Short mmCIF file of C-alpha atoms in Angstrom, two decimals:
data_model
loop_
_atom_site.label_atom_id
_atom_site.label_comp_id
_atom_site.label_asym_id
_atom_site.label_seq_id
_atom_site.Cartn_x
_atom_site.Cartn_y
_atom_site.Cartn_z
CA UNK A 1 -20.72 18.44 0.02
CA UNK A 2 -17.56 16.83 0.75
CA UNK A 3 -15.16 17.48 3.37
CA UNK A 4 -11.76 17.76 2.63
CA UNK A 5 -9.56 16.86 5.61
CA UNK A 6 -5.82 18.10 5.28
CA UNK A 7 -2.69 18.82 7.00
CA UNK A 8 -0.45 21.96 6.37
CA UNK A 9 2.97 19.68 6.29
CA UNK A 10 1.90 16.88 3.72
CA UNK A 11 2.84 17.24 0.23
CA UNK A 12 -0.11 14.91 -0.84
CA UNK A 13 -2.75 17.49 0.89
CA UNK A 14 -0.30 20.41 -1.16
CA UNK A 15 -1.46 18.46 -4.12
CA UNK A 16 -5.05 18.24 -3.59
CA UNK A 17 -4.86 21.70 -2.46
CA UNK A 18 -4.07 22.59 -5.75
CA UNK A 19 -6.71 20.42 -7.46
CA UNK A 20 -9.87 20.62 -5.48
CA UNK A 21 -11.78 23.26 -6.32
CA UNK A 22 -11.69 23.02 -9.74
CA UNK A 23 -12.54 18.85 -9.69
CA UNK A 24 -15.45 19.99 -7.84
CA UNK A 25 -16.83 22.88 -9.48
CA UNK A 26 -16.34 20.23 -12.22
CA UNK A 27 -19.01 17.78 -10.31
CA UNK A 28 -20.91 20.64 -8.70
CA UNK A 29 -20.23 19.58 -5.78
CA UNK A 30 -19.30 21.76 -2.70
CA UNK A 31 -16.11 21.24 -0.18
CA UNK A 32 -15.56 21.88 2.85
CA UNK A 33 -11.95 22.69 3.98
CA UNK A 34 -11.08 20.85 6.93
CA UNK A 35 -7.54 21.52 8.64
CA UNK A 36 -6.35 18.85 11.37
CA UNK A 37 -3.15 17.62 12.86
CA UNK A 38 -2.24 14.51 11.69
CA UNK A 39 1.32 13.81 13.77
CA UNK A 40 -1.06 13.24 16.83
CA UNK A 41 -2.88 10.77 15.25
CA UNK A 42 -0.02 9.04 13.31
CA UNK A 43 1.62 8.86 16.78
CA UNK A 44 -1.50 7.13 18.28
CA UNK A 45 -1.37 4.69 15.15
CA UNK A 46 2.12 3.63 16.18
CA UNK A 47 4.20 5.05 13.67
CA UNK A 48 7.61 6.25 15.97
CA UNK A 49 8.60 8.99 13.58
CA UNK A 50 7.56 10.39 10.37
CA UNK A 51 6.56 7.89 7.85
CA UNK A 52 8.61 8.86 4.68
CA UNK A 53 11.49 8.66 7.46
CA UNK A 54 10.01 5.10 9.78
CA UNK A 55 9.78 3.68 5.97
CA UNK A 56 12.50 5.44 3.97
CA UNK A 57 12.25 3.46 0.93
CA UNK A 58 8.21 4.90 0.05
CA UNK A 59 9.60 8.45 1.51
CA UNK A 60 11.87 8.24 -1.45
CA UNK A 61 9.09 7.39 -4.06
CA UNK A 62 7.09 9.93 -2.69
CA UNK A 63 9.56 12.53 -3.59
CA UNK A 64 9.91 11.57 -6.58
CA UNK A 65 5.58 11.36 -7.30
CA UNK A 66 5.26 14.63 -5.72
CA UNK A 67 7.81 15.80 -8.16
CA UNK A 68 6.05 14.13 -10.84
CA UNK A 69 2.57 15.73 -9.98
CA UNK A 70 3.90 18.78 -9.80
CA UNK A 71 5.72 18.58 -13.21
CA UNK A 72 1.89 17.80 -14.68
CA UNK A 73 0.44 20.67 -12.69
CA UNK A 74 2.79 23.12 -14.10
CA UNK A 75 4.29 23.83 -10.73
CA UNK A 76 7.93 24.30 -9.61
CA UNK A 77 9.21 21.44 -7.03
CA UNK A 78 11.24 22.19 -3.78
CA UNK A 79 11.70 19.60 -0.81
CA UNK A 80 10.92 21.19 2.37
CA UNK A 81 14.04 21.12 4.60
CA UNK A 82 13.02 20.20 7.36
CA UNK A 83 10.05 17.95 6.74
CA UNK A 84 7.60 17.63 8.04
CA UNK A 85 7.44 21.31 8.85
CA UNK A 86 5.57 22.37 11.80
CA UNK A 87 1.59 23.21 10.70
CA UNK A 88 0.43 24.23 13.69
CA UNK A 89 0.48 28.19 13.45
CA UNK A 90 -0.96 27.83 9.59
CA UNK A 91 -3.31 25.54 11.04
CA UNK A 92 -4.18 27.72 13.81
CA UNK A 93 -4.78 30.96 11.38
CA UNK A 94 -6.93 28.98 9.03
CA UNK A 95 -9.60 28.38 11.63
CA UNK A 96 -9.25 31.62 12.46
CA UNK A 97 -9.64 33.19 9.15
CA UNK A 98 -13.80 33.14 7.41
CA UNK A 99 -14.24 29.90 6.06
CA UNK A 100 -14.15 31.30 2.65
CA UNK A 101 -10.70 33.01 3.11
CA UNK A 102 -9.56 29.15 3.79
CA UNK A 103 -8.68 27.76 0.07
CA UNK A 104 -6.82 31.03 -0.68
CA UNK A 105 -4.75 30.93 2.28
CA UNK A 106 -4.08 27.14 2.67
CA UNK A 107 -2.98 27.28 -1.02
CA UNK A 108 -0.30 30.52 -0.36
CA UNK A 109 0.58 28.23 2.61
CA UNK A 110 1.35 25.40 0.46
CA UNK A 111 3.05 26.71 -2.40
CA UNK A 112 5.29 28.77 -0.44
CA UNK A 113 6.48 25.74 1.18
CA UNK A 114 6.60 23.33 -1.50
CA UNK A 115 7.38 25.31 -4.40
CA UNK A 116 9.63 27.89 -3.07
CA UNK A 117 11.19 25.87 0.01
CA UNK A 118 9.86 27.92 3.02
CA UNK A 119 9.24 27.38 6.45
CA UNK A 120 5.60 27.68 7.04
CA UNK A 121 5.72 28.88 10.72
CA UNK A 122 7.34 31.72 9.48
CA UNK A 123 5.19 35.25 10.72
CA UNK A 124 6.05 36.69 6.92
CA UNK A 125 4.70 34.22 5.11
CA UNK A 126 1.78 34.07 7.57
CA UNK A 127 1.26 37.23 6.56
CA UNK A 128 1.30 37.01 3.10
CA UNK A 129 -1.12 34.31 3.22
CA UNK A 130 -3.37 35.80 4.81
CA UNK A 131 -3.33 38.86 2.89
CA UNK A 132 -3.56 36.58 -0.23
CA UNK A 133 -6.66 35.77 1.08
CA UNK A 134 -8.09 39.09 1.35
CA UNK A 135 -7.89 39.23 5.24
CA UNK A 136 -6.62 40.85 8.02
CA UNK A 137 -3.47 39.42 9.49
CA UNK A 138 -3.30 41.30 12.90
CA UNK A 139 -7.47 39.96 13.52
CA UNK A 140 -6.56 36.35 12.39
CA UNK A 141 -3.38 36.29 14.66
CA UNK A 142 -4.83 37.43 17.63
CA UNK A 143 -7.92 35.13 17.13
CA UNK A 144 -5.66 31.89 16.39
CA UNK A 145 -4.29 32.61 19.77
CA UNK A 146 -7.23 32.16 21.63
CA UNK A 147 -8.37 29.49 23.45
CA UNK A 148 -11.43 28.85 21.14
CA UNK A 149 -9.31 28.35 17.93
CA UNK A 150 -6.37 25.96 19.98
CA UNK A 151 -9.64 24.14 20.80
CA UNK A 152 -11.10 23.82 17.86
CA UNK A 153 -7.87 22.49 16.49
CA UNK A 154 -7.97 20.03 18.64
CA UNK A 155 -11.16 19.35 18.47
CA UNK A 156 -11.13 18.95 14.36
CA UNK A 157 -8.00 16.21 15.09
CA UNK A 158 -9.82 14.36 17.28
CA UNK A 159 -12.70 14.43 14.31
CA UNK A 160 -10.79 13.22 12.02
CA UNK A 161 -9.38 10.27 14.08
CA UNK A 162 -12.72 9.32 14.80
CA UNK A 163 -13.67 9.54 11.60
CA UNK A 164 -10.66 6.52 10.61
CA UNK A 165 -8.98 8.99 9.57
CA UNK A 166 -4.66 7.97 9.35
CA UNK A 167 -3.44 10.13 6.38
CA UNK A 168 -3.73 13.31 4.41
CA UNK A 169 -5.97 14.62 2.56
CA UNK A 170 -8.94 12.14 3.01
CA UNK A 171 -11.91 13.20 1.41
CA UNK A 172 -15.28 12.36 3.39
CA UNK A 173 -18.13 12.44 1.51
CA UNK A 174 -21.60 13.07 2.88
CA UNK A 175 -22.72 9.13 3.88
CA UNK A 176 -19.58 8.97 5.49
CA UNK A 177 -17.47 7.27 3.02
CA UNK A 178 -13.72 7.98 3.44
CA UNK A 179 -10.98 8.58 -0.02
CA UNK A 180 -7.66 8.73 1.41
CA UNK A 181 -4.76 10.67 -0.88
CA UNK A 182 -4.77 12.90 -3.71
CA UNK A 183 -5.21 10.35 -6.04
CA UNK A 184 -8.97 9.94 -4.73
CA UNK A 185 -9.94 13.60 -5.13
CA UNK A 186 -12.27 12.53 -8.32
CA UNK A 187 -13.69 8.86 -6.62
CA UNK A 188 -14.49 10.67 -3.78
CA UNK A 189 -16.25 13.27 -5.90
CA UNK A 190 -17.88 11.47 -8.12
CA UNK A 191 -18.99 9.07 -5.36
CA UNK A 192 -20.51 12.17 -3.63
CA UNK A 193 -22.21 13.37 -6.70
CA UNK A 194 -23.65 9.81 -7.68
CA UNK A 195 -24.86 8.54 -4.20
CA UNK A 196 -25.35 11.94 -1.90
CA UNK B 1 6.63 -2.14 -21.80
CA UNK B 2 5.82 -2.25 -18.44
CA UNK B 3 6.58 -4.20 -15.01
CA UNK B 4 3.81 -5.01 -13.73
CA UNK B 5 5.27 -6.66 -9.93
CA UNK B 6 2.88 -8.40 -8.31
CA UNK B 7 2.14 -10.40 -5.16
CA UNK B 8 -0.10 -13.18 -4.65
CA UNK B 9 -1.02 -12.47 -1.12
CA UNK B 10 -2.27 -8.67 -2.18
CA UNK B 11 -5.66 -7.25 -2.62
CA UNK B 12 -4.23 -4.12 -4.59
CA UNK B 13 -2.64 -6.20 -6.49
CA UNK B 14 -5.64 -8.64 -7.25
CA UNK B 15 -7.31 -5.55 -8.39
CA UNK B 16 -4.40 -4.32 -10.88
CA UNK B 17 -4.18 -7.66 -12.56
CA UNK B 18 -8.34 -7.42 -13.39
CA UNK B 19 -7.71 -4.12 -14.98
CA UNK B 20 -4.05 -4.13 -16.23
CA UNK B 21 -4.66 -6.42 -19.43
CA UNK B 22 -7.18 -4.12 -20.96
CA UNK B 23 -5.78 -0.92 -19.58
CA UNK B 24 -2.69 -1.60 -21.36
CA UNK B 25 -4.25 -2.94 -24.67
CA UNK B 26 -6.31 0.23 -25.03
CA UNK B 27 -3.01 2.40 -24.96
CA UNK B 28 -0.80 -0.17 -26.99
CA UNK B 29 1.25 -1.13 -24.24
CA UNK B 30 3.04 -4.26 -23.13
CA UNK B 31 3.19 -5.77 -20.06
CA UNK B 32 5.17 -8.42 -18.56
CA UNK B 33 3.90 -10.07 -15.35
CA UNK B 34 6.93 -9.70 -12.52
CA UNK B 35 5.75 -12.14 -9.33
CA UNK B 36 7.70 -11.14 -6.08
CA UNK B 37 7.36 -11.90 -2.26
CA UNK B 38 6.35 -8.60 -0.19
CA UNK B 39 6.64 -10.27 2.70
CA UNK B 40 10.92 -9.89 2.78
CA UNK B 41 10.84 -6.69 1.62
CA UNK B 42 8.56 -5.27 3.93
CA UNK B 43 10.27 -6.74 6.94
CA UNK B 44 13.64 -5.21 5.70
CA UNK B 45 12.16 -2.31 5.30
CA UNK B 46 11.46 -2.14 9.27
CA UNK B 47 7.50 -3.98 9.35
CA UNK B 48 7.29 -5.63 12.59
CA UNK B 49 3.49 -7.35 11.31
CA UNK B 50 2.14 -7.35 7.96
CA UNK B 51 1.14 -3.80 7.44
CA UNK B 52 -3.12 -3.84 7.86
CA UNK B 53 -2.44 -5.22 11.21
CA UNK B 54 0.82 -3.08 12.30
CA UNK B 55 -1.90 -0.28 11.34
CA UNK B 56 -4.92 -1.22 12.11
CA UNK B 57 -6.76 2.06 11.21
CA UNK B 58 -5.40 2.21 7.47
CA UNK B 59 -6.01 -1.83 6.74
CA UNK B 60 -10.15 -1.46 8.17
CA UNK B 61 -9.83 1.51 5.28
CA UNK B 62 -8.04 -0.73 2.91
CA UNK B 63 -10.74 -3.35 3.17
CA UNK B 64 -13.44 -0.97 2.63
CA UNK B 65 -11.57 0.47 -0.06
CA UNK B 66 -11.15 -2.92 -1.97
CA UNK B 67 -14.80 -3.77 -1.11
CA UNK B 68 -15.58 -0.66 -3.00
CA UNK B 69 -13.29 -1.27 -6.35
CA UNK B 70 -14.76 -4.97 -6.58
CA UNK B 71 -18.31 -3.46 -6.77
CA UNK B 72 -16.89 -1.15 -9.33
CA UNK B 73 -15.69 -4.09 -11.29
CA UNK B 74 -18.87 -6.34 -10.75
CA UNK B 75 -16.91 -8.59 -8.41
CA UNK B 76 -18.36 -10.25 -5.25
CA UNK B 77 -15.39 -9.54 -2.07
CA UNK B 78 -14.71 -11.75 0.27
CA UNK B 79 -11.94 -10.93 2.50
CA UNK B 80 -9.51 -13.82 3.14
CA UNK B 81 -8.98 -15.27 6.32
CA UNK B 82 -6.66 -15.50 7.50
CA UNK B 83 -5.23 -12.39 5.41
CA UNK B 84 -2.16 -12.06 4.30
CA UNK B 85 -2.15 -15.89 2.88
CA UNK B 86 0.66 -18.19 1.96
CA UNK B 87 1.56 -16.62 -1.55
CA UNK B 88 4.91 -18.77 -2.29
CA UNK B 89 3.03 -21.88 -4.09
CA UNK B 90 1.31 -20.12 -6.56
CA UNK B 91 4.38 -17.48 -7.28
CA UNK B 92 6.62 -20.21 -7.84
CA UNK B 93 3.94 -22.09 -10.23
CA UNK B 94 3.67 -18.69 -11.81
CA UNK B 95 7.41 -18.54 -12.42
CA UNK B 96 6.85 -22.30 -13.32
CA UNK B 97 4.66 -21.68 -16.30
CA UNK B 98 5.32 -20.19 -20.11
CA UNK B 99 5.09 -16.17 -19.50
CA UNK B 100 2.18 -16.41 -21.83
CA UNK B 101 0.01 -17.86 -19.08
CA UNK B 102 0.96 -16.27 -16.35
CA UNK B 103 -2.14 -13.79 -16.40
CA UNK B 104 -4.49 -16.19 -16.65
CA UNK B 105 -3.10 -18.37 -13.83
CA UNK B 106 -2.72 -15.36 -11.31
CA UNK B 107 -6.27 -13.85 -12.08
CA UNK B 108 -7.50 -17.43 -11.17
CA UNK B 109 -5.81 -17.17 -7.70
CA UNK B 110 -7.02 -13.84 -7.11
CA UNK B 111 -10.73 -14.52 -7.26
CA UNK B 112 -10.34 -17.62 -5.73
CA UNK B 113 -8.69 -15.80 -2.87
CA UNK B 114 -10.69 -12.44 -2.89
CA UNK B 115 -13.82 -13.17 -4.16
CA UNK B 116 -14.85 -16.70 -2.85
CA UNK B 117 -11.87 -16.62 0.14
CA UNK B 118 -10.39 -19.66 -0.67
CA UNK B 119 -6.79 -20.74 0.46
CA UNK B 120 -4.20 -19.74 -1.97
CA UNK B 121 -1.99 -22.54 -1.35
CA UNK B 122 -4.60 -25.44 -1.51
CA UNK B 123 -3.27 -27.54 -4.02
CA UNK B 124 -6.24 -28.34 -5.91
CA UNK B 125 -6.68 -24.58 -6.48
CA UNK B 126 -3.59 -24.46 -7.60
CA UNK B 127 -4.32 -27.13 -10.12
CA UNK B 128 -7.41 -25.64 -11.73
CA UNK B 129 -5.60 -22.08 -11.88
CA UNK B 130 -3.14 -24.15 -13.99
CA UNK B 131 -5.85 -25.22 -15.87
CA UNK B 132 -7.27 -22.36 -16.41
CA UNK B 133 -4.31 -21.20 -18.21
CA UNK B 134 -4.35 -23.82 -20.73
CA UNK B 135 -0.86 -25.33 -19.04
CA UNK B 136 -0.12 -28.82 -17.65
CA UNK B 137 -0.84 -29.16 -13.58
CA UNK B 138 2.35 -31.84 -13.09
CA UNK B 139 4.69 -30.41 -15.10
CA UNK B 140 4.24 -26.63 -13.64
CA UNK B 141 4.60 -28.87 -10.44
CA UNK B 142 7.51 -30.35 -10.71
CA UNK B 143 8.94 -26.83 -12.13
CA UNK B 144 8.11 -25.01 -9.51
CA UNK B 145 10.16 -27.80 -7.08
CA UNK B 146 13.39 -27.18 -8.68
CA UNK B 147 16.04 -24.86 -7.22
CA UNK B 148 15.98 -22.79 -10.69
CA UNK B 149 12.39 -21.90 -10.56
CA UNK B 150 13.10 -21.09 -6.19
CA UNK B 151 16.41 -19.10 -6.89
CA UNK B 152 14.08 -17.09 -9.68
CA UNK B 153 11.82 -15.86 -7.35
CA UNK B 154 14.25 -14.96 -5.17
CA UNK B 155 16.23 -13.18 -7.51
CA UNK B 156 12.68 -11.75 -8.19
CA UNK B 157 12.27 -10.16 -5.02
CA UNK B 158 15.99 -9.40 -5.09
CA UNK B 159 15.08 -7.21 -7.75
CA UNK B 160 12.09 -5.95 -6.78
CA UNK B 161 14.26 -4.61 -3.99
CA UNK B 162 16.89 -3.11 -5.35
CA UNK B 163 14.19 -1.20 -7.85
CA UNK B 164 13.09 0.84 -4.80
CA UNK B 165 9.77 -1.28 -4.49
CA UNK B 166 7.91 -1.02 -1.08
CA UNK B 167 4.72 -2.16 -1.94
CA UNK B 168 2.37 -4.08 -4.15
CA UNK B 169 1.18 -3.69 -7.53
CA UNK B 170 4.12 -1.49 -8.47
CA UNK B 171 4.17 -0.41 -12.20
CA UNK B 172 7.96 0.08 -13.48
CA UNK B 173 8.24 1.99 -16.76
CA UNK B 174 11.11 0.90 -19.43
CA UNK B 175 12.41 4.30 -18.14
CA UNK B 176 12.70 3.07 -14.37
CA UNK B 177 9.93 5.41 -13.30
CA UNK B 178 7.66 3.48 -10.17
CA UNK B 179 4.51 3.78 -9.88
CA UNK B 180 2.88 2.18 -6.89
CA UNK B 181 -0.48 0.62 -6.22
CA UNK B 182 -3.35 -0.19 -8.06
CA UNK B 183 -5.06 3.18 -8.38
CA UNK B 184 -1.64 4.67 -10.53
CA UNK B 185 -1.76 1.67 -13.20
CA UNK B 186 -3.55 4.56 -15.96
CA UNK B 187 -0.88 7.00 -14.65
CA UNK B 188 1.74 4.67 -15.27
CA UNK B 189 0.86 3.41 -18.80
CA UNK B 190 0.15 6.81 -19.86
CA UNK B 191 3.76 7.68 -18.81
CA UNK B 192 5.18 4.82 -20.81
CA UNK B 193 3.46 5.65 -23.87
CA UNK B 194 4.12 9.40 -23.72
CA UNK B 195 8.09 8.98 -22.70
CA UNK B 196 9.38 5.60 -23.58
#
């Protein structure tokens, strides 16, 4: 099993998103959906701002390779405005929801904001999400408001930075090797399926 | 054809210019062999320190993540010290020497420098990297002295620049399409052989 560590604002973890499950089922191998915050840990990395806006020069490229993938993966392209866009509720409602109910939603999550250009704090679109995944949107509200889910929020960030992690997605595979962007999704599986 | 823009001092890029010769030849594409400095660029760009150490978290990653492409490739790894090193000798040389031997020359500095750690700018591995591309050591000396062969890798870099580059290996199509670091050089020839 790998885990596969994203963030609800990056367009790389969008991507991956998008391409996981099916690499995997591929590989037989199993993932693990993992959302974490990664502006706290960029912050404690010493970036002062957003990367694509600290270094404005890759922020452009990475429009325009986000643009690209999605042109391959048949998808329509929108810029969020603003980005990033805050993942904390979406984050929130994914720990809340069954792990199984996770891909579904973080997808709907995803495409509505990168394909269609909305905000993904939005209650609506929470909604929607959730209902995409089969769930119940008044259960998986009130439980991302507890204390337990803000927790565990925290809890997977401070994970993930302990794990090395400083971008998103990174795929961890079992022995503890990290693949950092959506361009590692198949080294990281076939690493796990080869050496696991 | 492609760009392939490459700096001395780079493990991605060490790791392109193993693969990019055969990578290319299987898809029947061209490649022309752009040396640049990083170093300027990255400072304009807003660097402070050479990126691995301005984020320390990401560069561990990056060495772990070259250690694991040079096992892939049957190469030993030994990480330079001190890292980056002195690239502007053997980029001038390169610009110094007939196009035609510019590959071999560079891949001779790269596993000096990454896989026994050797200096880049020693002068008598300079000499055999010269060598090793079939080219005369004096001559590609005395080149690389002259203010034509200095202004042309400045005008290198220049370019580089003004082509949106922010990192090293970049990939340029003949269509102006970027494609940055080591792990996009399939994507990149596949684009110029589909499009260009």
């Amino acid at each position: 099993m790998i885990d596969f560590w994203y963030e609800f604002a990056s367009n790389y973890s969008f991507l991956a998103a998008e391409r996981v499950s099916s690499a995997a089922a591929l590989r037989g191998v199993a993932v693990r959906w993992r959302p974490f915050l990664l502006g706290p840990i960029l912050k404690a990395q010493g970036y002062t701002a957003p990367p694509f806006e600290q270094f404005s020069v890759k922020g452009r490229y990475a429009w325009r390779d986000t643009e690209r993938w999605c042109e391959r993966l048949g998808l329509p392209f929108v810029k969020p405005d603003p980005f990033p866009q805050n993942g904390v509720p979406a984050a929130r409602i994914a720990l809340a929801l069954p792990e199984e109910a996770r891909p579904d939603f973080s997808r709907a999550i995803y495409r509505a904001q990168f394909c269609e250009g909305r905000a993904i704090h939005d209650e609506k679109l929470l909604r929607d999400a959730v209902l995409a995944a089969g769930s119940e949107y008044e259960t998986a509200l009130e439980t991302a408001k507890t204390d337990l889910v803000k927790d565990a929020l925290r809890k997977a960030t401070a994970e993930a930075e302990s794990l090395g992690i400083f971008g998103a997605p990174t795929f961890v595979t079992s022995d503890g090797e990290l693949f950092w962007g959506n361009d590692r999704l198949e080294e990281a599986l076939d690493w796990e399926r080869s050496r696991a």
